PDB file of C-alpha atoms in Angstrom:
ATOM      1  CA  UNK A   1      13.935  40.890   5.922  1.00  0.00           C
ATOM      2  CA  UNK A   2      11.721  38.203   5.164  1.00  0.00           C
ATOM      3  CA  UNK A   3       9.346  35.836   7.398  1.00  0.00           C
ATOM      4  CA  UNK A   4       7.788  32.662   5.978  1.00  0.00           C
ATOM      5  CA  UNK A   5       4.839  31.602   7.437  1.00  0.00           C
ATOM      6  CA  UNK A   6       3.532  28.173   7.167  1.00  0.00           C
ATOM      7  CA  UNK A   7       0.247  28.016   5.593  1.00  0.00           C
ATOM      8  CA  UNK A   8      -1.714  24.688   7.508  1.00  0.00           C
ATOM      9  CA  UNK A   9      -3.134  22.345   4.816  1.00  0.00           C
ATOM     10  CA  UNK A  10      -6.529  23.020   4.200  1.00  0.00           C
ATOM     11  CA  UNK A  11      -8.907  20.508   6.335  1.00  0.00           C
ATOM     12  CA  UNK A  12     -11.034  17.845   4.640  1.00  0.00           C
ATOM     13  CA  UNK A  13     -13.990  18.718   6.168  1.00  0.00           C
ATOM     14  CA  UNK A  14     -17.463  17.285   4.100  1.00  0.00           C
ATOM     15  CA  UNK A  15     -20.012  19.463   2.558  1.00  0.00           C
ATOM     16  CA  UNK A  16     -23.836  18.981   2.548  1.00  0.00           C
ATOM     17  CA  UNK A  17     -26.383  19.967   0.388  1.00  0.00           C
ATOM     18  CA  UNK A  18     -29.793  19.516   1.033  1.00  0.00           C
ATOM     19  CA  UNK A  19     -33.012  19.731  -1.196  1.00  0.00           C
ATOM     20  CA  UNK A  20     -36.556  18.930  -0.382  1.00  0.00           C
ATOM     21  CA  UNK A  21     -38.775  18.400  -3.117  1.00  0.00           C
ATOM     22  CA  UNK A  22     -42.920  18.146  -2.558  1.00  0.00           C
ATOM     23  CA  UNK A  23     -43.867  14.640  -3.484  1.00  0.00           C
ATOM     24  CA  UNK A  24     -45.208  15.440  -7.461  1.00  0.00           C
ATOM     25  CA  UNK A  25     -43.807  13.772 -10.393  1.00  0.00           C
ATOM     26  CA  UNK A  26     -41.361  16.151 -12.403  1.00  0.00           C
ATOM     27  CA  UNK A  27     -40.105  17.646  -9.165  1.00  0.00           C
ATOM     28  CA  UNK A  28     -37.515  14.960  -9.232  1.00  0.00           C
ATOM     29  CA  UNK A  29     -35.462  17.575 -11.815  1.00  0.00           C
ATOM     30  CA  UNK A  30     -34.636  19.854  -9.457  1.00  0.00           C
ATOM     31  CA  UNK A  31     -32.903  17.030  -7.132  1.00  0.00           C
ATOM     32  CA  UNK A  32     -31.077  15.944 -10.756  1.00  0.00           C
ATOM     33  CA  UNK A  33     -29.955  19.463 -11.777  1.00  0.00           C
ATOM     34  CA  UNK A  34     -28.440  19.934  -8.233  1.00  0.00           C
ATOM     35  CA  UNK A  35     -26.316  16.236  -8.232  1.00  0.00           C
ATOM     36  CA  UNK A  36     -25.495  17.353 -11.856  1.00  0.00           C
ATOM     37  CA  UNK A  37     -24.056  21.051 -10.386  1.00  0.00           C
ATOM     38  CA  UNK A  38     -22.501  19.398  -7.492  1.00  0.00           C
ATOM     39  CA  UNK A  39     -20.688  16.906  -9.152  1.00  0.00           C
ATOM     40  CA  UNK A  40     -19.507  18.942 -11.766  1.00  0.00           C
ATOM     41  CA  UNK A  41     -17.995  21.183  -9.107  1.00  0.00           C
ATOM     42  CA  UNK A  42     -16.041  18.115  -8.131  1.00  0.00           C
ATOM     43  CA  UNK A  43     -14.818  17.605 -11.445  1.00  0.00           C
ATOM     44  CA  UNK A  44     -16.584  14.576 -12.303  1.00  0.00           C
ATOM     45  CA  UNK A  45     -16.458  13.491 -16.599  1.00  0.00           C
ATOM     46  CA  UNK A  46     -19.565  14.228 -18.318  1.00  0.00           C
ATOM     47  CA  UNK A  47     -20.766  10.508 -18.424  1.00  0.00           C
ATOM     48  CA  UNK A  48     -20.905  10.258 -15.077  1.00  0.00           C
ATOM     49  CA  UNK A  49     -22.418  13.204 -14.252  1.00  0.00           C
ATOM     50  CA  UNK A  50     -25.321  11.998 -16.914  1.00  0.00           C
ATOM     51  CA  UNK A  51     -25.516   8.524 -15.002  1.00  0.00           C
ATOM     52  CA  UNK A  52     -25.706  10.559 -11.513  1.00  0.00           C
ATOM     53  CA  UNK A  53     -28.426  12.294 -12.798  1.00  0.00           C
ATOM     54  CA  UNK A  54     -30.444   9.440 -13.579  1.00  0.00           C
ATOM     55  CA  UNK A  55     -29.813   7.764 -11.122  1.00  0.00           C
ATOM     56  CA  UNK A  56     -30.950  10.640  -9.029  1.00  0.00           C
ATOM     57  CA  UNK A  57     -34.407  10.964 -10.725  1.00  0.00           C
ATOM     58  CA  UNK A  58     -35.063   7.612 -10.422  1.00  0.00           C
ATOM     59  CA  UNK A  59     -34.623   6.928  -6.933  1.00  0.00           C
ATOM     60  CA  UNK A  60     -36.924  10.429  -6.352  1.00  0.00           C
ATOM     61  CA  UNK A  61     -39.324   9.281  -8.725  1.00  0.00           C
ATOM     62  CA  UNK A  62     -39.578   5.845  -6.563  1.00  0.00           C
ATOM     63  CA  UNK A  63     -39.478   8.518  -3.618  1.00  0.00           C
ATOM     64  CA  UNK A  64     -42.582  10.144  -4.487  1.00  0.00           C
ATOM     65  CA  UNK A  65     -44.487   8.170  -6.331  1.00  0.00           C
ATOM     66  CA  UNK A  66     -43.976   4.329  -4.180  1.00  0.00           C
ATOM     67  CA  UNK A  67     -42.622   6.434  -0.683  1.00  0.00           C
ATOM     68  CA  UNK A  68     -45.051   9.339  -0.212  1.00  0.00           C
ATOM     69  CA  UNK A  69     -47.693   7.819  -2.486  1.00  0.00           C
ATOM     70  CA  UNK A  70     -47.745  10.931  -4.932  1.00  0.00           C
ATOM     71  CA  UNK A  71     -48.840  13.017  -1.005  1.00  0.00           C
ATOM     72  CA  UNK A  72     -47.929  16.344  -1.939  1.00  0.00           C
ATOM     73  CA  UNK A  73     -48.021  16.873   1.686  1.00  0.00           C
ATOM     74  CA  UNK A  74     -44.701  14.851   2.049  1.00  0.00           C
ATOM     75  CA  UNK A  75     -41.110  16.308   1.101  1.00  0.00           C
ATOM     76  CA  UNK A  76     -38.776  13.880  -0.690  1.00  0.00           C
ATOM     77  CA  UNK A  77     -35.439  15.074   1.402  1.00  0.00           C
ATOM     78  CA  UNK A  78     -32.420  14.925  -0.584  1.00  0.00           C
ATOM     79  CA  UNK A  79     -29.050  15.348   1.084  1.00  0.00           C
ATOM     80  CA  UNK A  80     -25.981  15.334  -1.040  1.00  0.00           C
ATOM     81  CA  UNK A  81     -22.271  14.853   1.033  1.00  0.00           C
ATOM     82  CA  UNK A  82     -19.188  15.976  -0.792  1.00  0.00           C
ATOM     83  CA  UNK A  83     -16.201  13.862   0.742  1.00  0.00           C
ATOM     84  CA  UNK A  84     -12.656  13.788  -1.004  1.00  0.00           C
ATOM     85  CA  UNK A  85     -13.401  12.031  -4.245  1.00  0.00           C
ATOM     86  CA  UNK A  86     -16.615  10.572  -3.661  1.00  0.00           C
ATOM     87  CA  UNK A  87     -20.463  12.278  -3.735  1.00  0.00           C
ATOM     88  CA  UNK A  88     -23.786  10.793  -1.312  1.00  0.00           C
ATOM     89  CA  UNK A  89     -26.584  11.457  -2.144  1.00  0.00           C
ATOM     90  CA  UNK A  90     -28.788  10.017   0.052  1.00  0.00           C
ATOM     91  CA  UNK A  91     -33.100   9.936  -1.210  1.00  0.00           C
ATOM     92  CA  UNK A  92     -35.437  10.254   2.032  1.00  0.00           C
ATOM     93  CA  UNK A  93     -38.955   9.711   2.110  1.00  0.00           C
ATOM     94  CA  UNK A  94     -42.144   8.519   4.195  1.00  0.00           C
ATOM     95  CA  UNK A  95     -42.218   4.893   2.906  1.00  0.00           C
ATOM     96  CA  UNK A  96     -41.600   1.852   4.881  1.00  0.00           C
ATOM     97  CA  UNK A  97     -39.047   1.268   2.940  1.00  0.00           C
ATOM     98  CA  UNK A  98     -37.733  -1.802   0.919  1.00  0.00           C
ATOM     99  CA  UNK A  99     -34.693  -2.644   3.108  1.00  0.00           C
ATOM    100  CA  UNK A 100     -32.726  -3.952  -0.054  1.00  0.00           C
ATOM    101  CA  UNK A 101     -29.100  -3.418   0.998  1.00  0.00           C
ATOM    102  CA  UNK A 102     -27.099  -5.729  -0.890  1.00  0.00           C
ATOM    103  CA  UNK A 103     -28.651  -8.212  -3.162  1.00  0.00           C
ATOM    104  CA  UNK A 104     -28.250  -7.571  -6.727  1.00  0.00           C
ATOM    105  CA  UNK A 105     -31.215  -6.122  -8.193  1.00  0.00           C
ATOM    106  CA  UNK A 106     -32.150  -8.491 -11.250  1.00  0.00           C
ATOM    107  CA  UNK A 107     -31.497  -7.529 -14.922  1.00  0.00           C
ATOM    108  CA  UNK A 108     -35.012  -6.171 -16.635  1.00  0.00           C
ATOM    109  CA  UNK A 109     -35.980  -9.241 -19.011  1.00  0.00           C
ATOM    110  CA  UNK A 110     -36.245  -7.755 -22.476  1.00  0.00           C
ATOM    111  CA  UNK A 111     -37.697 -10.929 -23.674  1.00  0.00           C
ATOM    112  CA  UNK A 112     -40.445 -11.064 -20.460  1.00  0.00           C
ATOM    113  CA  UNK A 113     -41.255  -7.862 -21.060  1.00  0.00           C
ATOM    114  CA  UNK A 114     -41.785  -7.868 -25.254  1.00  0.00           C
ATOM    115  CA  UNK A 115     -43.912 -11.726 -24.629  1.00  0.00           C
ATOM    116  CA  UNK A 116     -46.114  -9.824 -21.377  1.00  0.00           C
ATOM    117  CA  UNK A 117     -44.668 -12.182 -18.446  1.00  0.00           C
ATOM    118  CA  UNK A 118     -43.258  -9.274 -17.257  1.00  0.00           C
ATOM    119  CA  UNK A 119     -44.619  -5.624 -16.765  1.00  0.00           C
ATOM    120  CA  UNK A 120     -43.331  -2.808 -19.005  1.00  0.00           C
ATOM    121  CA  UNK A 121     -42.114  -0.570 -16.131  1.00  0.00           C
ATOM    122  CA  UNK A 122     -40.057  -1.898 -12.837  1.00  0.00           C
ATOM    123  CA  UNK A 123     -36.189  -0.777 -13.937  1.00  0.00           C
ATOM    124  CA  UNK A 124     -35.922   2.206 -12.136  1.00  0.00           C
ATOM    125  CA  UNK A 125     -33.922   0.575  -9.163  1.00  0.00           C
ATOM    126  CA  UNK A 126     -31.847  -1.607 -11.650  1.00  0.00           C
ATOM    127  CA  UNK A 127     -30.573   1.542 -13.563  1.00  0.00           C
ATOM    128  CA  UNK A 128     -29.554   2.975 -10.095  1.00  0.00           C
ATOM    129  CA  UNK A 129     -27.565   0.181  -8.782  1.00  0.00           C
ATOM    130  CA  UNK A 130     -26.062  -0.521 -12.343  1.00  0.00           C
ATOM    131  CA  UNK A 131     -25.175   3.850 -12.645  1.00  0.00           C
ATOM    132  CA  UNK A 132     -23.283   4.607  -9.418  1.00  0.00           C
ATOM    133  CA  UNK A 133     -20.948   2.919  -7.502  1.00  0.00           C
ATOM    134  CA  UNK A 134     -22.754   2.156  -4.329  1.00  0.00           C
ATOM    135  CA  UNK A 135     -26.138   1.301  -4.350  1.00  0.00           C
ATOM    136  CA  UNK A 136     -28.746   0.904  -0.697  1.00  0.00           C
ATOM    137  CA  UNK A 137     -32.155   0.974   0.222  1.00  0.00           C
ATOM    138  CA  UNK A 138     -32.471   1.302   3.660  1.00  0.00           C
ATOM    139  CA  UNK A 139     -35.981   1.321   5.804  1.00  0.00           C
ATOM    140  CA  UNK A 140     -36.319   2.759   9.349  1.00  0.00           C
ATOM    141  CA  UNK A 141     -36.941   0.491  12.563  1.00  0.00           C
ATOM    142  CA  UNK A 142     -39.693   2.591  13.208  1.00  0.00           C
ATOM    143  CA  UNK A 143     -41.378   1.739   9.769  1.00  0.00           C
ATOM    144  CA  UNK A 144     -42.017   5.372   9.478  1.00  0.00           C
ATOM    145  CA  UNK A 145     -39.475   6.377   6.634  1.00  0.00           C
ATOM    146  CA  UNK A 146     -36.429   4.780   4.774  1.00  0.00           C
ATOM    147  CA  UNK A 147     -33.944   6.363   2.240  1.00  0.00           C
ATOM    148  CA  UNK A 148     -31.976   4.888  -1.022  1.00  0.00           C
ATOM    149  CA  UNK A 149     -28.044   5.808  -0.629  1.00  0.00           C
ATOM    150  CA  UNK A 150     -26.012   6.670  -3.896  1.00  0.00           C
ATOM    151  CA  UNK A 151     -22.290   7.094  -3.688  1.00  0.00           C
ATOM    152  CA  UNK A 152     -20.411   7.868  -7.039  1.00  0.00           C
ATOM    153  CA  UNK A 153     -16.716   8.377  -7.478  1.00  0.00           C
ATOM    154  CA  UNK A 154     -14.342  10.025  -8.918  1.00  0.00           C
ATOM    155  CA  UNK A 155     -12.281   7.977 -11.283  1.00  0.00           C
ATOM    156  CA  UNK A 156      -8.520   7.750 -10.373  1.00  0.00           C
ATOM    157  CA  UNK A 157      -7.891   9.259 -14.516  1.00  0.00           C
ATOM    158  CA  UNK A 158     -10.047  11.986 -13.933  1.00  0.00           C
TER     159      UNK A 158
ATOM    160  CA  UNK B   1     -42.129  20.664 -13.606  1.00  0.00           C
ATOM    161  CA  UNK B   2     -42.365  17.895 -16.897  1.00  0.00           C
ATOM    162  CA  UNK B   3     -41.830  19.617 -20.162  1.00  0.00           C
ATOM    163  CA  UNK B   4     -44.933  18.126 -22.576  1.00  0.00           C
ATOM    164  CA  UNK B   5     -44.305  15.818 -24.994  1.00  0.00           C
ATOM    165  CA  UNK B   6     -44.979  16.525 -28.333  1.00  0.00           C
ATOM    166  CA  UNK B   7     -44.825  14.097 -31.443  1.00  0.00           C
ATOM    167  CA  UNK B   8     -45.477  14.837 -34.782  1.00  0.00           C
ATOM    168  CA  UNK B   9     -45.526  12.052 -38.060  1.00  0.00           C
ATOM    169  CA  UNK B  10     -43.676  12.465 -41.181  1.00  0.00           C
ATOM    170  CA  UNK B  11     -44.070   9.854 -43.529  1.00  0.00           C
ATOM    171  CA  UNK B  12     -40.951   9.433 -46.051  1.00  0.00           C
ATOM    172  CA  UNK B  13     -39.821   6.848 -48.344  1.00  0.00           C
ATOM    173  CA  UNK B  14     -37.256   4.388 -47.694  1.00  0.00           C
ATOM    174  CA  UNK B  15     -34.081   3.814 -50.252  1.00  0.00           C
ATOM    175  CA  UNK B  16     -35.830   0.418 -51.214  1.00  0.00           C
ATOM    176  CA  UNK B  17     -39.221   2.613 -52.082  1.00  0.00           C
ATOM    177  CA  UNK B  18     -41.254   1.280 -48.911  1.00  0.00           C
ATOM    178  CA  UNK B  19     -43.022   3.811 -46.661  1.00  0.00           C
ATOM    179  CA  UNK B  20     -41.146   4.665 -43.500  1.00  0.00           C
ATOM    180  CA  UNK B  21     -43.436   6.687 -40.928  1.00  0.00           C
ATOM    181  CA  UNK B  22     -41.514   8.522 -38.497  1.00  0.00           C
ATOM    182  CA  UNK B  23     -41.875   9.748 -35.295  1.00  0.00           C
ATOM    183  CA  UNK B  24     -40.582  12.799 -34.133  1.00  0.00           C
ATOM    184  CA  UNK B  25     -40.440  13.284 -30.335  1.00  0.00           C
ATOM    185  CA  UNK B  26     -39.670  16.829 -28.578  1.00  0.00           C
ATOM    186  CA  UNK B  27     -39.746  17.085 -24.704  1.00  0.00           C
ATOM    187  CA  UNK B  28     -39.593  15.253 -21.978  1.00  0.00           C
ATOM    188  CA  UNK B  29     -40.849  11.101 -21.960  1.00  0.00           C
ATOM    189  CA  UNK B  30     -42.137  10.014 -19.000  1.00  0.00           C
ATOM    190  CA  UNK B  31     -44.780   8.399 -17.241  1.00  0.00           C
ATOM    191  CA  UNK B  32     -47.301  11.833 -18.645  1.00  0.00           C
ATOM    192  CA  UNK B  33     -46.213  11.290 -22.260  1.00  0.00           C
ATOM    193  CA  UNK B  34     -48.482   8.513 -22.576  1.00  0.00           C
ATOM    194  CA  UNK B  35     -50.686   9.777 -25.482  1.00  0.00           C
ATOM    195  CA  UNK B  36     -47.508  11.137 -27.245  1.00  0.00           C
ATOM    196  CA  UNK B  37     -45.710   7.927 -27.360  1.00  0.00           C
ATOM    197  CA  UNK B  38     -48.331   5.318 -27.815  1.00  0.00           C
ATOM    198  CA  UNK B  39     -51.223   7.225 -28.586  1.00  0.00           C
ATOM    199  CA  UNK B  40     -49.441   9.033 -31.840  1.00  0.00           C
ATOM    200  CA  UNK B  41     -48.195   5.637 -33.101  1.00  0.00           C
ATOM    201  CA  UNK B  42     -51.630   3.781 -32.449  1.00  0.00           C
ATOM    202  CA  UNK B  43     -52.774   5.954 -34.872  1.00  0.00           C
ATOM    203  CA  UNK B  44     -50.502   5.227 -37.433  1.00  0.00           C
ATOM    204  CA  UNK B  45     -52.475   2.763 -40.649  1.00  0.00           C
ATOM    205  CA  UNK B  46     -50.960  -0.460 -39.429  1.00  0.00           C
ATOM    206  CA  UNK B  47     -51.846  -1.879 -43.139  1.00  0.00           C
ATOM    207  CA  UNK B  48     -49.100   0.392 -44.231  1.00  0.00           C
ATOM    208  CA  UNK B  49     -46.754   1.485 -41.668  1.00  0.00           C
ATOM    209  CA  UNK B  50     -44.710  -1.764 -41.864  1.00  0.00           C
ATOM    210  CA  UNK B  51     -41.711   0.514 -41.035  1.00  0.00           C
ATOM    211  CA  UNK B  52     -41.142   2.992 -37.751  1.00  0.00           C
ATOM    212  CA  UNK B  53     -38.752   5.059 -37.015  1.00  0.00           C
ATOM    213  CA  UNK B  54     -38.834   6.795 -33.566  1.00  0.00           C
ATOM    214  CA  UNK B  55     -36.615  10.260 -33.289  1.00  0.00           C
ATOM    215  CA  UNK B  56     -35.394  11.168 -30.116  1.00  0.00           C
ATOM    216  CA  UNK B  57     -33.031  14.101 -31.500  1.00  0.00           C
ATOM    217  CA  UNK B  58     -35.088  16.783 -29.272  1.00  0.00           C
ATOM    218  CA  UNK B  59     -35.809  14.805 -26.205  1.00  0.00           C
ATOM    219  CA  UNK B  60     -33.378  15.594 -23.305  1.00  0.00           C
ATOM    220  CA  UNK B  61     -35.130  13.324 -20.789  1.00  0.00           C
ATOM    221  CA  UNK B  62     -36.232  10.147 -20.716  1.00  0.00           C
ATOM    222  CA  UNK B  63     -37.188   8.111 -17.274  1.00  0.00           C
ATOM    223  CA  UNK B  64     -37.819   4.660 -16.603  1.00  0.00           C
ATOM    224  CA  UNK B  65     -41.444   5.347 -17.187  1.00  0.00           C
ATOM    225  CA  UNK B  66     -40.821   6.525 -20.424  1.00  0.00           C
ATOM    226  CA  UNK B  67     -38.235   3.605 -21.492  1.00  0.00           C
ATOM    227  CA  UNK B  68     -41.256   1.561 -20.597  1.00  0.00           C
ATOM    228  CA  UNK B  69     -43.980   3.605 -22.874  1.00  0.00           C
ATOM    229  CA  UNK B  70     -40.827   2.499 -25.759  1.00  0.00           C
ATOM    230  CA  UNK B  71     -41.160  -1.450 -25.015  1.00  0.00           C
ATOM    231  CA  UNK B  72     -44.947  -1.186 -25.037  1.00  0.00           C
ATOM    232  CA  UNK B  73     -44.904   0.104 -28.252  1.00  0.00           C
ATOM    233  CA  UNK B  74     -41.992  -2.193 -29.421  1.00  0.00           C
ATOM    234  CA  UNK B  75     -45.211  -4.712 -28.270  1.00  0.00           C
ATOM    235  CA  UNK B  76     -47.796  -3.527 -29.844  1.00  0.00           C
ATOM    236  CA  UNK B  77     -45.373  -3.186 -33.331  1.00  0.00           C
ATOM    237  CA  UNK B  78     -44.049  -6.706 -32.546  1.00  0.00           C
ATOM    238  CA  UNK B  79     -47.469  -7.880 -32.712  1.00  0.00           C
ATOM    239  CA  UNK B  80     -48.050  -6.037 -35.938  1.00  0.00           C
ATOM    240  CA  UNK B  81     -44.978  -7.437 -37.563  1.00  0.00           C
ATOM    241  CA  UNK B  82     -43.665  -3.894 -37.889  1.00  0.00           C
ATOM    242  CA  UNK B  83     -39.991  -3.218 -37.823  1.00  0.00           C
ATOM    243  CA  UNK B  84     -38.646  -0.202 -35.381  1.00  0.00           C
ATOM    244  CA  UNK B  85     -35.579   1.664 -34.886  1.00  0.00           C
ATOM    245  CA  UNK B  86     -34.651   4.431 -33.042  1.00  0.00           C
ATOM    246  CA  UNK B  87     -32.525   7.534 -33.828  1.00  0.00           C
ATOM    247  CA  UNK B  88     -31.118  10.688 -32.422  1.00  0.00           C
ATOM    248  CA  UNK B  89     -30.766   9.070 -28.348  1.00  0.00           C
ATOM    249  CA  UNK B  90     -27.585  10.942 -26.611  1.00  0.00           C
ATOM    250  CA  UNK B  91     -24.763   9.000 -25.541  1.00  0.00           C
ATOM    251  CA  UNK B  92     -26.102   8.061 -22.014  1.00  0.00           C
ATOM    252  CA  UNK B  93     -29.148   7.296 -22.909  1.00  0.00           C
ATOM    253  CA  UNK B  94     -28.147   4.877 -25.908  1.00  0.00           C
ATOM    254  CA  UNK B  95     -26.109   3.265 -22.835  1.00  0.00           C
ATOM    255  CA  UNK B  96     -29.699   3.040 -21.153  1.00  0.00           C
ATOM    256  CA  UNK B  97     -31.502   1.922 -23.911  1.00  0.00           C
ATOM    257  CA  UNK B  98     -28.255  -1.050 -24.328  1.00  0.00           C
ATOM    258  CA  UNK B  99     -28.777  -2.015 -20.552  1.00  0.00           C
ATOM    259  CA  UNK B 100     -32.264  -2.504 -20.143  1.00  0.00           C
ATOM    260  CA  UNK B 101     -32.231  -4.327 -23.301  1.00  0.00           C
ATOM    261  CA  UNK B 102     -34.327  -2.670 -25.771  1.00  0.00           C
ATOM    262  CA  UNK B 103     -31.316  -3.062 -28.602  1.00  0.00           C
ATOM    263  CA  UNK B 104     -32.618  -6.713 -29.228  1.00  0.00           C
ATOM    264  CA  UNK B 105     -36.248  -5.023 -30.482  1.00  0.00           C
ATOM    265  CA  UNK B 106     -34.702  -1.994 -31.852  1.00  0.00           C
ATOM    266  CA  UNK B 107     -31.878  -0.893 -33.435  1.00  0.00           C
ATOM    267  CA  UNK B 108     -30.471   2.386 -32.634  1.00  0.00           C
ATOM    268  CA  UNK B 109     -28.765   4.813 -35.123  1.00  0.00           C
ATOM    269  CA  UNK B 110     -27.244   8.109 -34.712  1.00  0.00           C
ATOM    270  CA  UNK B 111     -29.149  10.196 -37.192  1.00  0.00           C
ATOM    271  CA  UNK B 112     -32.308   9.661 -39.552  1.00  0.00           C
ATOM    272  CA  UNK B 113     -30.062   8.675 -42.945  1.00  0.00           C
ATOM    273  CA  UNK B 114     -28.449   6.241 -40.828  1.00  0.00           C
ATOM    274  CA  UNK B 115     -31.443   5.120 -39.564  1.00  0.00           C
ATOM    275  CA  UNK B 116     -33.366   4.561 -42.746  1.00  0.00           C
ATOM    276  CA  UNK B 117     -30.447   2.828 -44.344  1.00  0.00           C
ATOM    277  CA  UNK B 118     -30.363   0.412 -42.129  1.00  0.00           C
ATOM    278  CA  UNK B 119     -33.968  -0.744 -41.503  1.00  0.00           C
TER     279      UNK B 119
END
């Protein structure tokens, strides 16, 4: 005699991880090596795992270094949110923020930059936007903090 | 947390005969690896090093502070008339080095042979 039991579908139900990092340059690897485990739990293809990554130490490095102002006595909060296919991570710091939610951040200016009417550095934001799928930067109403949010994706082939 | 950068020189010849100074990067290049970067290639006889080759082979990270140490010293080498390629970047970051635009001052190669035969 046999009895078959239904077995309920497993809920969706979304997973956080969070990291806090102390606001010093090279920290920012921990927060990347963490996306990079996360998302390769999810299944996500090597390149975009690599393009997470970066896009992960940039907006930390912009975190600590323009957010907290390199104050070691600030944490850089990172919260990563597994949800179906997709991966948050969201970047939190101290900063005011630059409240740039949708505009395209512009193209670095290869030419600008090599002729000097343009500084060297400044592409950190532009290789996050152009690396994930979903790109904001979002400042408090209290001035008192603001946070970049990265979503990635799994592909449909993957 | 930053692994140091380290950079040594090797001078070799090119297939044409000219001398081809190259640099050899290990660790990580960011905003720290000043000295390594432009510091090690400052140094370099400008009357002679006409030819650069940078070698990225054992660098596994590179930030936006570090792509910018590379256009400073595409500059300074600009300025010098020197011709520079790079060789040895990983997959994503020859994507990087593509997007931000750095292709246009410097071509990139997969390995050193490939490298010198095409400066």
């Amino acid at each position: 005699m046999s009895e078959t039991n239904t077995i309920p579908a497993p809920v969706s139900k979304a997973t956080t991880i969070e990291v806090r990092l102390p606001s010093r340059m090279g920290f920012e690897k921990v927060a990347m090596a963490t996306a990079s485990s996360v998302a390769k739990l999810m299944g996500f293809r090597d390149d975009r795992v690599d393009d997470l990554k970066t896009a992960v130490g940039e907006a930390c490095i912009n975190a600590i270094e323009h957010g907290n102002r390199l104050n070691e006595v600030l944490n850089v909060g990172v919260q990563l949110s597994v949800s179906g296919d997709s991966l948050e991570v969201k970047v939190i710091d101290d900063g005011k923020g630059m409240n740039k939610q949708s505009g395209k951040i512009a193209t670095p200016d290869i030419d600008r930059k090599m002729h000097g009417d343009e500084a060297a550095r400044g592409m950190g934001m532009f290789l996050i936007q152009a690396l994930v799928d979903e790109a904001e930067w979002v400042a408090a109403m209290d001035g008192n903090s603001s946070y970049v949010r990265l979503v990635i994706r799994l592909d449909k082939e993957q | 947390m930053q692994s140091e950068t380290k950079a040594r020189v090797e001078q070799i010849t090119s297939p044409a005969g000219d001398p081809v100074f190259v640099l050899h990067f290990e660790g990580d290049i960011a905003s720290t690896s000043k000295d390594a970067v432009l510091g090690t290639y400052q140094a370099l006889p400008k009357e002679t090093a006409k030819r650069v080759l940078l070698d990225f082979t054992k660098v596994d990270y590179i930030n936006s502070s570090g792509i910018a140490l590379v256009i400073q010293l595409l500059i300074e080498a600009s300025n010098f008339g020197q011709k520079v390629a790079a060789f040895g970047l990983s997959a994503h970051f020859t994507k990087v080095f593509t997007m931000v635009g750095i292709t246009k001052y410097a071509e990139l190669f997969a390995t050193q042979a490939e490298a010198l035969a095409g400066l």
